[in-house]
Amino acid sequence: MTALIMFTACTATAMVATGWTWRTFAAYGQHAGGGEGALTVWQLIAHVEEEQRRHERQGRHRLREPEPHWPDDDAPTPPPLDLQRRVLNSLHRI
């Protein structure tokens, strides 16, 4: 009889602890509210679809490489010719 009471008490304690744990941590992932300016799911989906349409290319235009759009001041300059020759000679020696 004592074993049955202990088993029942342990089972009840385990069930209460499981229920408390489930209730405490099951709300993980629920949003409390986005606040002002927050995007809705539909706005995010529309944004992703817009990006996909923008990046899709069709026809012969997709075969071309896009032209780099460098600002005039930030345009990359090639290294000097003497440096290029030294690098090329070093690569030939390898």
PDB file of C-alpha atoms in Angstrom:
ATOM      1  CA  MET A   1       0.000   0.000   0.000  1.00  0.00           C
ATOM      2  CA  THR A   2       2.865   2.384   0.810  1.00  0.00           C
ATOM      3  CA  ALA A   3       4.455   1.708  -2.577  1.00  0.00           C
ATOM      4  CA  LEU A   4       1.174   2.563  -4.322  1.00  0.00           C
ATOM      5  CA  ILE A   5       0.930   5.873  -2.436  1.00  0.00           C
ATOM      6  CA  MET A   6       4.558   6.723  -3.249  1.00  0.00           C
ATOM      7  CA  PHE A   7       4.018   5.834  -6.919  1.00  0.00           C
ATOM      8  CA  THR A   8       0.890   8.007  -7.073  1.00  0.00           C
ATOM      9  CA  ALA A   9       2.627  10.916  -5.327  1.00  0.00           C
ATOM     10  CA  CYS A  10       5.644  10.724  -7.658  1.00  0.00           C
ATOM     11  CA  THR A  11       3.441  10.474 -10.740  1.00  0.00           C
ATOM     12  CA  ALA A  12       1.341  13.454  -9.624  1.00  0.00           C
ATOM     13  CA  THR A  13       4.449  15.505  -8.873  1.00  0.00           C
ATOM     14  CA  ALA A  14       5.921  14.648 -12.264  1.00  0.00           C
ATOM     15  CA  MET A  15       2.686  15.611 -14.025  1.00  0.00           C
ATOM     16  CA  VAL A  16       2.465  18.931 -12.157  1.00  0.00           C
ATOM     17  CA  ALA A  17       6.121  19.712 -12.941  1.00  0.00           C
ATOM     18  CA  THR A  18       5.639  18.797 -16.604  1.00  0.00           C
ATOM     19  CA  GLY A  19       2.506  20.941 -16.850  1.00  0.00           C
ATOM     20  CA  TRP A  20       4.243  23.899 -15.228  1.00  0.00           C
ATOM     21  CA  THR A  21       7.270  23.545 -17.497  1.00  0.00           C
ATOM     22  CA  TRP A  22       5.102  23.232 -20.587  1.00  0.00           C
ATOM     23  CA  ARG A  23       3.038  26.287 -19.644  1.00  0.00           C
ATOM     24  CA  THR A  24       6.140  28.354 -18.867  1.00  0.00           C
ATOM     25  CA  PHE A  25       8.213  27.542 -21.928  1.00  0.00           C
ATOM     26  CA  ALA A  26       5.541  26.774 -24.574  1.00  0.00           C
ATOM     27  CA  ALA A  27       4.982  30.481 -25.201  1.00  0.00           C
ATOM     28  CA  TYR A  28       8.472  30.725 -26.728  1.00  0.00           C
ATOM     29  CA  GLY A  29       8.115  32.192 -30.200  1.00  0.00           C
ATOM     30  CA  GLN A  30       4.880  34.047 -29.670  1.00  0.00           C
ATOM     31  CA  HIS A  31       5.117  37.722 -30.458  1.00  0.00           C
ATOM     32  CA  ALA A  32       4.077  40.308 -27.938  1.00  0.00           C
ATOM     33  CA  GLY A  33       3.445  42.858 -30.670  1.00  0.00           C
ATOM     34  CA  GLY A  34       5.576  44.545 -33.235  1.00  0.00           C
ATOM     35  CA  GLY A  35       4.926  48.103 -32.289  1.00  0.00           C
ATOM     36  CA  GLU A  36       4.633  51.004 -34.661  1.00  0.00           C
ATOM     37  CA  GLY A  37       6.385  50.608 -37.980  1.00  0.00           C
ATOM     38  CA  ALA A  38       6.671  46.812 -37.767  1.00  0.00           C
ATOM     39  CA  LEU A  39       6.178  44.913 -40.996  1.00  0.00           C
ATOM     40  CA  THR A  40       3.413  42.381 -41.334  1.00  0.00           C
ATOM     41  CA  VAL A  41       3.932  38.919 -42.775  1.00  0.00           C
ATOM     42  CA  TRP A  42       2.257  39.963 -46.023  1.00  0.00           C
ATOM     43  CA  GLN A  43       4.569  42.962 -46.390  1.00  0.00           C
ATOM     44  CA  LEU A  44       7.600  40.738 -45.849  1.00  0.00           C
ATOM     45  CA  ILE A  45       6.359  38.232 -48.434  1.00  0.00           C
ATOM     46  CA  ALA A  46       5.776  41.043 -50.935  1.00  0.00           C
ATOM     47  CA  HIS A  47       9.278  42.365 -50.248  1.00  0.00           C
ATOM     48  CA  VAL A  48      10.868  38.948 -50.896  1.00  0.00           C
ATOM     49  CA  GLU A  49       8.879  38.465 -54.101  1.00  0.00           C
ATOM     50  CA  GLU A  50       9.928  41.930 -55.285  1.00  0.00           C
ATOM     51  CA  GLU A  51      13.592  41.066 -54.698  1.00  0.00           C
ATOM     52  CA  GLN A  52      13.207  37.792 -56.581  1.00  0.00           C
ATOM     53  CA  ARG A  53      11.630  39.572 -59.549  1.00  0.00           C
ATOM     54  CA  ARG A  54      14.388  42.154 -59.525  1.00  0.00           C
ATOM     55  CA  HIS A  55      17.121  39.510 -59.564  1.00  0.00           C
ATOM     56  CA  GLU A  56      15.541  37.323 -62.223  1.00  0.00           C
ATOM     57  CA  ARG A  57      16.832  38.006 -65.676  1.00  0.00           C
ATOM     58  CA  GLN A  58      15.307  36.672 -68.819  1.00  0.00           C
ATOM     59  CA  GLY A  59      16.423  36.403 -72.395  1.00  0.00           C
ATOM     60  CA  ARG A  60      19.834  37.356 -73.672  1.00  0.00           C
ATOM     61  CA  HIS A  61      20.295  40.087 -71.072  1.00  0.00           C
ATOM     62  CA  ARG A  62      20.979  37.518 -68.372  1.00  0.00           C
ATOM     63  CA  LEU A  63      24.093  36.402 -70.278  1.00  0.00           C
ATOM     64  CA  ARG A  64      25.757  39.765 -69.848  1.00  0.00           C
ATOM     65  CA  GLU A  65      27.796  40.681 -66.835  1.00  0.00           C
ATOM     66  CA  PRO A  66      26.486  43.733 -65.020  1.00  0.00           C
ATOM     67  CA  GLU A  67      28.559  46.856 -65.376  1.00  0.00           C
ATOM     68  CA  PRO A  68      30.154  47.911 -62.103  1.00  0.00           C
ATOM     69  CA  HIS A  69      28.810  51.232 -60.927  1.00  0.00           C
ATOM     70  CA  TRP A  70      31.755  52.854 -59.189  1.00  0.00           C
ATOM     71  CA  PRO A  71      31.566  56.408 -58.013  1.00  0.00           C
ATOM     72  CA  ASP A  72      34.185  58.473 -59.833  1.00  0.00           C
ATOM     73  CA  ASP A  73      36.279  58.981 -56.708  1.00  0.00           C
ATOM     74  CA  ASP A  74      36.168  55.325 -55.580  1.00  0.00           C
ATOM     75  CA  ALA A  75      36.940  53.673 -58.922  1.00  0.00           C
ATOM     76  CA  PRO A  76      39.584  50.982 -58.474  1.00  0.00           C
ATOM     77  CA  THR A  77      42.879  51.730 -60.179  1.00  0.00           C
ATOM     78  CA  PRO A  78      45.062  48.948 -61.554  1.00  0.00           C
ATOM     79  CA  PRO A  79      48.457  48.439 -59.939  1.00  0.00           C
ATOM     80  CA  PRO A  80      51.501  49.908 -61.700  1.00  0.00           C
ATOM     81  CA  LEU A  81      53.022  47.933 -64.571  1.00  0.00           C
ATOM     82  CA  ASP A  82      56.304  47.255 -62.797  1.00  0.00           C
ATOM     83  CA  LEU A  83      54.406  45.636 -59.912  1.00  0.00           C
ATOM     84  CA  GLN A  84      52.372  43.560 -62.361  1.00  0.00           C
ATOM     85  CA  ARG A  85      55.575  42.379 -64.073  1.00  0.00           C
ATOM     86  CA  ARG A  86      57.184  41.430 -60.744  1.00  0.00           C
ATOM     87  CA  VAL A  87      54.112  39.443 -59.740  1.00  0.00           C
ATOM     88  CA  LEU A  88      54.015  37.706 -63.120  1.00  0.00           C
ATOM     89  CA  ASN A  89      57.721  36.826 -62.902  1.00  0.00           C
ATOM     90  CA  SER A  90      57.225  35.475 -59.383  1.00  0.00           C
ATOM     91  CA  LEU A  91      54.348  33.329 -60.574  1.00  0.00           C
ATOM     92  CA  HIS A  92      56.466  31.954 -63.436  1.00  0.00           C
ATOM     93  CA  ARG A  93      59.185  30.962 -60.961  1.00  0.00           C
ATOM     94  CA  ILE A  94      56.774  28.893 -58.884  1.00  0.00           C
TER      95      ILE A  94
END
